[in-house]
mmCIF file with all atom_site columns, C-alpha atoms in Angstrom:
data_model
loop_
_atom_site.group_PDB
_atom_site.id
_atom_site.type_symbol
_atom_site.label_atom_id
_atom_site.label_alt_id
_atom_site.label_comp_id
_atom_site.label_asym_id
_atom_site.label_entity_id
_atom_site.label_seq_id
_atom_site.pdbx_PDB_ins_code
_atom_site.Cartn_x
_atom_site.Cartn_y
_atom_site.Cartn_z
_atom_site.occupancy
_atom_site.B_iso_or_equiv
_atom_site.pdbx_formal_charge
_atom_site.auth_seq_id
_atom_site.auth_comp_id
_atom_site.auth_asym_id
_atom_site.auth_atom_id
_atom_site.pdbx_PDB_model_num
ATOM 1  C CA . THR P 1 1  ? -9.551  4.307  -23.892 1.00 72.00 ? 1  THR P CA 1
ATOM 2  C CA . ALA P 1 2  ? -10.225 7.431  -25.930 1.00 77.00 ? 2  ALA P CA 1
ATOM 3  C CA . GLY P 1 3  ? -7.614  9.310  -23.895 1.00 83.00 ? 3  GLY P CA 1
ATOM 4  C CA . LYS P 1 4  ? -4.965  6.718  -24.719 1.00 86.00 ? 4  LYS P CA 1
ATOM 5  C CA . LEU P 1 5  ? -5.842  6.856  -28.404 1.00 85.00 ? 5  LEU P CA 1
ATOM 6  C CA . MET P 1 6  ? -5.557  10.643 -28.433 1.00 83.00 ? 6  MET P CA 1
ATOM 7  C CA . ASP P 1 7  ? -2.223  10.472 -26.603 1.00 86.00 ? 7  ASP P CA 1
ATOM 8  C CA . ASP P 1 8  ? -0.927  8.017  -29.220 1.00 87.00 ? 8  ASP P CA 1
ATOM 9  C CA . TYR P 1 9  ? -2.268  10.177 -32.049 1.00 85.00 ? 9  TYR P CA 1
ATOM 10 C CA . PHE P 1 10 ? -0.619  13.374 -30.844 1.00 85.00 ? 10 PHE P CA 1
ATOM 11 C CA . ALA P 1 11 ? 2.623   11.546 -29.993 1.00 86.00 ? 11 ALA P CA 1
ATOM 12 C CA . ALA P 1 12 ? 2.775   10.164 -33.534 1.00 85.00 ? 12 ALA P CA 1
ATOM 13 C CA . TYR P 1 13 ? 1.811   13.567 -34.978 1.00 82.00 ? 13 TYR P CA 1
ATOM 14 C CA . HIS P 1 14 ? 4.611   15.419 -33.201 1.00 79.00 ? 14 HIS P CA 1
ATOM 15 C CA . ARG P 1 15 ? 7.101   12.610 -33.897 1.00 81.00 ? 15 ARG P CA 1
ATOM 16 C CA . ARG P 1 16 ? 6.347   12.847 -37.619 1.00 79.00 ? 16 ARG P CA 1
ATOM 17 C CA . LYS P 1 17 ? 6.719   16.634 -37.520 1.00 74.00 ? 17 LYS P CA 1
ATOM 18 C CA . ARG P 1 18 ? 10.210  16.157 -36.062 1.00 73.00 ? 18 ARG P CA 1
ATOM 19 C CA . GLU P 1 19 ? 11.066  13.463 -38.628 1.00 71.00 ? 19 GLU P CA 1
ATOM 20 C CA . ILE P 1 20 ? 10.210  15.695 -41.585 1.00 65.00 ? 20 ILE P CA 1
ATOM 21 C CA . GLY P 1 21 ? 11.944  18.683 -40.027 1.00 64.00 ? 21 GLY P CA 1
ATOM 22 C CA . GLU P 1 22 ? 8.734   20.612 -39.502 1.00 58.00 ? 22 GLU P CA 1
ATOM 23 C CA . VAL P 1 23 ? 9.746   23.055 -36.785 1.00 55.00 ? 23 VAL P CA 1
ATOM 24 C CA . THR P 1 24 ? 7.645   26.096 -37.650 1.00 55.00 ? 24 THR P CA 1
ATOM 25 C CA . ASP P 1 25 ? 3.980   26.301 -36.733 1.00 53.00 ? 25 ASP P CA 1
ATOM 26 C CA . GLU P 1 26 ? 1.551   26.865 -39.596 1.00 54.00 ? 26 GLU P CA 1
ATOM 27 C CA . PRO P 1 27 ? -1.771  27.781 -37.940 1.00 49.00 ? 27 PRO P CA 1
ATOM 28 C CA . THR P 1 28 ? -3.678  27.377 -41.217 1.00 50.00 ? 28 THR P CA 1
ATOM 29 C CA . MET P 1 29 ? -2.510  23.790 -41.573 1.00 53.00 ? 29 MET P CA 1
ATOM 30 C CA . LYS P 1 30 ? -1.506  22.469 -38.152 1.00 56.00 ? 30 LYS P CA 1
ATOM 31 C CA . ALA P 1 31 ? -2.740  22.784 -34.598 1.00 57.00 ? 31 ALA P CA 1
ATOM 32 C CA . PRO P 1 32 ? -0.479  24.459 -32.020 1.00 59.00 ? 32 PRO P CA 1
ATOM 33 C CA . LYS P 1 33 ? 0.814   22.360 -29.111 1.00 61.00 ? 33 LYS P CA 1
ATOM 34 C CA . ASP P 1 34 ? -1.899  23.714 -26.812 1.00 67.00 ? 34 ASP P CA 1
ATOM 35 C CA . PHE P 1 35 ? -4.685  23.048 -29.337 1.00 65.00 ? 35 PHE P CA 1
ATOM 36 C CA . ASP P 1 36 ? -8.026  22.234 -27.690 1.00 67.00 ? 36 ASP P CA 1
ATOM 37 C CA . PRO P 1 37 ? -10.604 20.678 -30.065 1.00 66.00 ? 37 PRO P CA 1
ATOM 38 C CA . ARG P 1 38 ? -13.326 21.428 -27.518 1.00 69.00 ? 38 ARG P CA 1
ATOM 39 C CA . ALA P 1 39 ? -12.825 25.149 -28.138 1.00 65.00 ? 39 ALA P CA 1
ATOM 40 C CA . PHE P 1 40 ? -14.603 24.701 -31.459 1.00 59.00 ? 40 PHE P CA 1
ATOM 41 C CA . ALA P 1 41 ? -17.559 22.765 -30.034 1.00 50.00 ? 41 ALA P CA 1
#
């Protein structure tokens, strides 16, 4: 389902951020944890 795909995508995204040591949020480049794509619709 689309929900499952999005869950997998965000899980992989945050896992990669941890792997590369990306601990600071960069709003211009990355979405915050509570990012809601629908807010831009």
